[in-house]
Short mmCIF file of C-alpha atoms in Angstrom, two decimals:
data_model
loop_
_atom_site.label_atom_id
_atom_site.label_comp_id
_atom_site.label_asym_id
_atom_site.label_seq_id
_atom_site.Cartn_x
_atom_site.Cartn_y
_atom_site.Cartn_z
CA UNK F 1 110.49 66.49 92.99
CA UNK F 2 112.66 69.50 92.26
CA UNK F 3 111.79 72.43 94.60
CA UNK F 4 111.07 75.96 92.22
CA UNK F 5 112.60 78.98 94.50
CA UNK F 6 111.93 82.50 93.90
CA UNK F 7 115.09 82.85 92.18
CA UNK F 8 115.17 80.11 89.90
CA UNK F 9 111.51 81.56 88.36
CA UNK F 10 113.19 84.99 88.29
CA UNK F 11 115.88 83.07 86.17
CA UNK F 12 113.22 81.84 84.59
CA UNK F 13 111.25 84.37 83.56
CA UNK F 14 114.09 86.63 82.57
CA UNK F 15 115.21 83.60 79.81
CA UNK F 16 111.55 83.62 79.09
CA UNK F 17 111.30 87.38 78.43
CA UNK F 18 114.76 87.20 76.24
CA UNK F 19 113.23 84.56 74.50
CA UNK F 20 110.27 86.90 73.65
CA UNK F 21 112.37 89.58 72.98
CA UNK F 22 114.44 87.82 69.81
CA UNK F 23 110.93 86.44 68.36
CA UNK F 24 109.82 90.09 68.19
CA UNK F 25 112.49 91.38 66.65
CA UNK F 26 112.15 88.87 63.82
CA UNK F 27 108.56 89.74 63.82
CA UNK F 28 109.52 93.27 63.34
CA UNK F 29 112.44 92.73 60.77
CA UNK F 30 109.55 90.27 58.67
CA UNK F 31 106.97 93.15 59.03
CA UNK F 32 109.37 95.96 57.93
CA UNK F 33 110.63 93.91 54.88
CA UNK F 34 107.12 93.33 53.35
CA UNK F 35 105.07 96.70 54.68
CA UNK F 36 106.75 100.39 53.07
CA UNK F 37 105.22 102.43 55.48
CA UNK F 38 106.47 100.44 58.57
CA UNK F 39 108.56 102.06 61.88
CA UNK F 40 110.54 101.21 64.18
CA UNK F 41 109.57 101.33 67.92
CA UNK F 42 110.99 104.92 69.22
CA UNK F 43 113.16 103.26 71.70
CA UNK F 44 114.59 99.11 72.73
CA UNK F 45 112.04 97.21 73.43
CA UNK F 46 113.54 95.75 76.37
CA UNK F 47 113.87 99.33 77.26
CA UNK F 48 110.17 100.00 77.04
CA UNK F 49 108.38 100.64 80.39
CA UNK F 50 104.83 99.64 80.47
CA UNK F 51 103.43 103.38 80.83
CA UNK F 52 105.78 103.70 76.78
CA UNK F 53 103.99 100.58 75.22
CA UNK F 54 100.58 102.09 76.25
CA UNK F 55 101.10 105.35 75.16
CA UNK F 56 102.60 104.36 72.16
CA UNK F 57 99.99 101.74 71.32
CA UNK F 58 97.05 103.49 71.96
CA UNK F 59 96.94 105.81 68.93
CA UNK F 60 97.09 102.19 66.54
CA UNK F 61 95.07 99.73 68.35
CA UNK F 62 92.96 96.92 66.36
CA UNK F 63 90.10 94.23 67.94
CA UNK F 64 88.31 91.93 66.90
CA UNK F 65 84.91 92.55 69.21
CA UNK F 66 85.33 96.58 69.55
CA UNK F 67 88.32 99.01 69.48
CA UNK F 68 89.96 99.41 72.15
CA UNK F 69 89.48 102.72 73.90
CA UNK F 70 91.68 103.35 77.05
CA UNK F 71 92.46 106.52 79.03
CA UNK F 72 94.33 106.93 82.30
CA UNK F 73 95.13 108.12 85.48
CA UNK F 74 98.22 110.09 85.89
CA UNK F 75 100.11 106.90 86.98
CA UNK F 76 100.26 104.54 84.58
CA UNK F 77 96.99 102.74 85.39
CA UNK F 78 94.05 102.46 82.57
CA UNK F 79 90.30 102.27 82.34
CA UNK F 80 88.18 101.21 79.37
CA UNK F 81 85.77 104.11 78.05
CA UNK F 82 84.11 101.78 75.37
CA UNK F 83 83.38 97.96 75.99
CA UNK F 84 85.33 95.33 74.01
CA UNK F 85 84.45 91.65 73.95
CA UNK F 86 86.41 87.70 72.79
CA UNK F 87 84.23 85.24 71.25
CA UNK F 88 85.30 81.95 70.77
CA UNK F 89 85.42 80.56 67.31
CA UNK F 90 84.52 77.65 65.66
CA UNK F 91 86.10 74.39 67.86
CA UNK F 92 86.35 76.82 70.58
CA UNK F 93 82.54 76.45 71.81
CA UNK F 94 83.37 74.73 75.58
CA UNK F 95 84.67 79.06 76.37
CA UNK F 96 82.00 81.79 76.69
CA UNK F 97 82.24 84.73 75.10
CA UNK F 98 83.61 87.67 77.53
CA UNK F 99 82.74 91.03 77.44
CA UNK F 100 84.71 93.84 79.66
CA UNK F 101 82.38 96.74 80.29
CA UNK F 102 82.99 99.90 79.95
CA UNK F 103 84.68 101.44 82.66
CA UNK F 104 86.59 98.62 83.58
CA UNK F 105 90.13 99.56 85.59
CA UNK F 106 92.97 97.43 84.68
CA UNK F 107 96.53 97.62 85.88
CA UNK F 108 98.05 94.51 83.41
CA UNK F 109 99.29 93.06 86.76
CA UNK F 110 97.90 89.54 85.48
CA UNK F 111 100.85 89.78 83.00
CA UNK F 112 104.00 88.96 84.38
CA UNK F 113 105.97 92.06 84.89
CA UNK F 114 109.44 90.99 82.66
CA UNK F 115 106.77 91.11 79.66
CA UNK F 116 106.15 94.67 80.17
CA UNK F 117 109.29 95.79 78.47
CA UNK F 118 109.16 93.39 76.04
CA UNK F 119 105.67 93.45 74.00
CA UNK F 120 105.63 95.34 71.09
CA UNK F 121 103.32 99.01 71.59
CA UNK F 122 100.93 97.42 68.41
CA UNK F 123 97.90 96.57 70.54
CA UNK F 124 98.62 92.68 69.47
CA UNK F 125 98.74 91.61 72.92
CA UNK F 126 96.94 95.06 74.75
CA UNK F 127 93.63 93.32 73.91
CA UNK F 128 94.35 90.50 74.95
CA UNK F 129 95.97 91.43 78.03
CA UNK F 130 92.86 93.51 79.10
CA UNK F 131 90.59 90.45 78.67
CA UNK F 132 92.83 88.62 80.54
CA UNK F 133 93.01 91.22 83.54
CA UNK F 134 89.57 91.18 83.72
CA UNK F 135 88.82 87.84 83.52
CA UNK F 136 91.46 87.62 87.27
CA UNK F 137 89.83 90.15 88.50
CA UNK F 138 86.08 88.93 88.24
CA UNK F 139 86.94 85.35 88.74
CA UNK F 140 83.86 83.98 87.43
CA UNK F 141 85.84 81.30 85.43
CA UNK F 142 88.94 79.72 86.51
CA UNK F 143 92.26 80.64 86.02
CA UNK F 144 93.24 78.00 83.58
CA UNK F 145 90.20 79.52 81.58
CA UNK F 146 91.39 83.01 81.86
CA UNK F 147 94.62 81.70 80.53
CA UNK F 148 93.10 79.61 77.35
CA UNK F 149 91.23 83.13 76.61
CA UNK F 150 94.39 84.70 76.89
CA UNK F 151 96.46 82.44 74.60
CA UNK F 152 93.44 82.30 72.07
CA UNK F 153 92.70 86.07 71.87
CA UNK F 154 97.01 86.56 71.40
CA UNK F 155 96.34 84.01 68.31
CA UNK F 156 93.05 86.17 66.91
CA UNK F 157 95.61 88.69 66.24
CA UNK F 158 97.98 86.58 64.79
CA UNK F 159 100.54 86.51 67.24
CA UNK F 160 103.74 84.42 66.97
CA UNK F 161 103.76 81.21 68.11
CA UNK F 162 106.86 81.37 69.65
CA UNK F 163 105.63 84.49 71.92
CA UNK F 164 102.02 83.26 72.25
CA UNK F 165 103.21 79.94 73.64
CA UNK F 166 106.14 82.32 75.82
CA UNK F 167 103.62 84.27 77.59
CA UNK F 168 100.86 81.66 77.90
CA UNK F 169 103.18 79.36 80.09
CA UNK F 170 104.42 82.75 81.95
CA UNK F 171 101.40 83.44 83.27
CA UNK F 172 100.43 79.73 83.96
CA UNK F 173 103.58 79.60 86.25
CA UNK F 174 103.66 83.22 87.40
CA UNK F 175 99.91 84.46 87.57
CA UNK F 176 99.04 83.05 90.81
CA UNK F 177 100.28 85.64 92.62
CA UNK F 178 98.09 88.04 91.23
CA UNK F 179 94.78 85.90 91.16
CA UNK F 180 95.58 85.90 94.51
CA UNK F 181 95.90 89.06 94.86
CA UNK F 182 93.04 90.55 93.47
CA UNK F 183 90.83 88.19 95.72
CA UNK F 184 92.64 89.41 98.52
CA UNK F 185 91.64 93.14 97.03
CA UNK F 186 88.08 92.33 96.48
CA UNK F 187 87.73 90.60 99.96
CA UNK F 188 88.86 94.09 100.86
CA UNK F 189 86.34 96.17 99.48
CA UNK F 190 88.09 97.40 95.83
CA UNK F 191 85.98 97.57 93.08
CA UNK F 192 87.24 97.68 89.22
CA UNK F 193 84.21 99.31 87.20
CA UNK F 194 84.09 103.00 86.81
CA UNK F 195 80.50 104.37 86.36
CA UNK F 196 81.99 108.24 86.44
CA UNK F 197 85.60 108.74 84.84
CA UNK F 198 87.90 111.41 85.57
CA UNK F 199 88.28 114.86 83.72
CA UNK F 200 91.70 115.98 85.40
CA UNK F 201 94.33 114.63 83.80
CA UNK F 202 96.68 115.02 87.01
CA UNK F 203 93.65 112.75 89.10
CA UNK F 204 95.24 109.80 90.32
CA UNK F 205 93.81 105.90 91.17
CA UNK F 206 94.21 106.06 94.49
CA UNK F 207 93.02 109.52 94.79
CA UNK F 208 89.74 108.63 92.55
CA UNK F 209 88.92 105.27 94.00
CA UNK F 210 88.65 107.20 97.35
CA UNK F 211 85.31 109.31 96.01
CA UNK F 212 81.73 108.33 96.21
CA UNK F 213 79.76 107.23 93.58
CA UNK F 214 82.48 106.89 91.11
CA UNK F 215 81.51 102.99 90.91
CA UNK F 216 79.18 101.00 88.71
CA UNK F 217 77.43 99.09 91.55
#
């Protein structure tokens, strides 16, 4: 059996990402060429840091089970200040429904990072992404489930194939690390669910995580 090393996956993942990056540039040459009042993203999307999708996204987001309401901390890390939910549809019965509460912190670490720079800033994949953050962090289901929820949500908002079926086996191969991760955070005391948000706009996570009673016990 072939032995993966580190830098074969980051091979990997950077053909992956490339991969990702041509099907969304069709997607965006098919969407300008049949919608007048289309745009181009400000800037390349490999270019695109994950702190320029969210801001760019979050003035045009879309859901299915609630709109997606995010603010931040001054480094790019989000929290939820409405709830949003994924329910399975028809042939989709053996998943539960998930709902993130409001308040819920999220990072997008369960993403692998060479996807940051590469999703488009349409809130196509920021819902799912969220669901799929919290569904690592709470760990009530297993991480293949998280992943099916992932790859299911990505097709409720009619993501490519190509790019559904890019990410879904990214983060089958590369999400370990940050299941892992986040048990190794909880074990340590970290919590994820904010029951009192920041006003400051210069308020940072680690500086806000610090105070009491800014959790939902």
């Amino acid at each position: 059996m072939m032995r993966i090393t580190k830098r074969m996956l980051l091979r990997w993942s950077v053909g992956v990402a490339a991969v990702l990056v041509s099907d969304l540039e069709s997607m965006t040459r098919g969407r300008l060429s049949r919608t007048s009042d289309a745009q181009e993203p400000a800037q390349p999307l490999q270019n695109m840091s994950i702190e320029t999708w969210m801001n760019e996204w979050m003035s045009v987001s879309k859901a299915p089970g609630g709109m997606l309401r995010i603010s931040r901390f001054r480094e790019p890390i989000y929290f939820l200040t409405a709830p949003i939910s994924w329910t399975p549809h028809p042939g989709q019965e053996r998943y539960a429904a998930v709902t993130v509460p409001k308040g819920f912190v999220t990072d997008f670490a369960s993403i692998p990072r060479p996807f940051w720079s590469a999703l488009r800033p349409d809130g196509e994949y920021a819902y799912a992404a969220v669901v799929h953050d919290y569904l690592y962090w709470t760990q009530t289901r297993s991480r293949e489930e998280a992943d099916d929820i992932l790859k299911m949500a990505m097709e409720d908002f009619d993501v490519g194939t190509l790019t559904v079926g890019a990410i879904y086996n990214a983060v089958r191969l590369g999400g370990k690390g940050a299941w892992n991760g986040n048990t190794k955070k909880k074990g340590q005391g970290e919590q994820r669910i904010l029951k009192r948000f920041p006003q400051d706009p210069r308020m940072t996570w680690e500086d806000w995580k610090q105070r009491p009673g800014v959790f939902d016990q």
